[in-house]
Amino acid sequence: LAPTELRAARLAAGIELGELRFGLAGSSAALAFQEVAAQAFGGTLAVAPFAYDLEGGSGEFVVQLTGVDLARLLALYGERIAGSGMLDGTLPVSVAGAAISIRDGTVTARAPGGFIRLAPELTRATGQPGLDFALAALADFTYTRLAADVDYAPTGDLTLGVALQGRNPAVEGGRPIHYNLRVTENVPQLLESLTLHERLVRDIERRVTE
């Protein structure tokens, strides 16, 4: 395969990528990817040149995230959680056959930070003092530091170890609060639900206009 540049204005698979472009060359043994870049969640992602072994079905590359909008990212979970901030990150990706994994990835928010707000139904008292305090603070939380360690298993389970520092002016006089959170999500299931939602919206629009 002679060196070829490929472009796509939009690629939607639950998560939408825009202005995707990359160079591609190769042989029967391997594919060589050059300067992969795309827009995602208001920011950009870029991948340095890497090779994919066709015979072994494997490859490794690093995704650089720049200027990702936290508000757009949280919008995946609906209207019950909102936030603001700009994120940058590094995600080392390994591909082995149909399995994709990320190990020791990092994502951090740019200074001065931003806010996180949970909807009232998520902050209702549970009867567990520690949990109730944590949820109450996140009802209107201004953070100065947000950092996450990222691991993604071949099973599709995403694990985030999140360090969050900031304050809620309505909680204990606005004293500083530090969170250490472990967040898990099955990404294929999330993407499937987003894809089904998009199909439903399109079907409704089609029926209305017919």
Short mmCIF file of C-alpha atoms in Angstrom, two decimals, residues 41-42 67-76 81-87 107 109 113-116 143 146 164:
data_model
loop_
_atom_site.label_atom_id
_atom_site.label_comp_id
_atom_site.label_asym_id
_atom_site.label_seq_id
_atom_site.Cartn_x
_atom_site.Cartn_y
_atom_site.Cartn_z
CA PHE A 41 -15.21 16.62 23.07
CA GLY A 42 -14.18 20.10 22.04
CA GLY A 67 -8.08 20.77 25.56
CA VAL A 68 -10.89 18.26 26.12
CA ASP A 69 -14.01 19.98 27.49
CA LEU A 70 -15.11 18.32 30.73
CA ALA A 71 -18.68 19.59 30.21
CA ARG A 72 -18.99 17.65 26.94
CA LEU A 73 -17.49 14.56 28.50
CA LEU A 74 -19.92 14.59 31.44
CA ALA A 75 -22.81 15.12 29.03
CA LEU A 76 -22.46 11.41 28.16
CA ILE A 81 -24.08 15.75 36.48
CA ALA A 82 -22.46 18.89 35.05
CA GLY A 83 -19.02 20.43 35.16
CA SER A 84 -16.46 22.66 33.56
CA GLY A 85 -12.73 22.55 32.91
CA MET A 86 -10.15 21.76 30.25
CA LEU A 87 -8.41 18.40 30.31
CA VAL A 107 -5.58 12.95 32.63
CA ALA A 109 -7.32 19.50 34.45
CA GLY A 113 -9.77 24.28 37.54
CA GLY A 114 -13.55 24.39 37.23
CA PHE A 115 -16.70 23.10 38.88
CA ILE A 116 -18.70 19.90 39.33
CA TYR A 143 -12.15 22.32 42.19
CA LEU A 146 -8.48 17.20 39.14
CA LEU A 164 -10.12 15.93 43.36
#
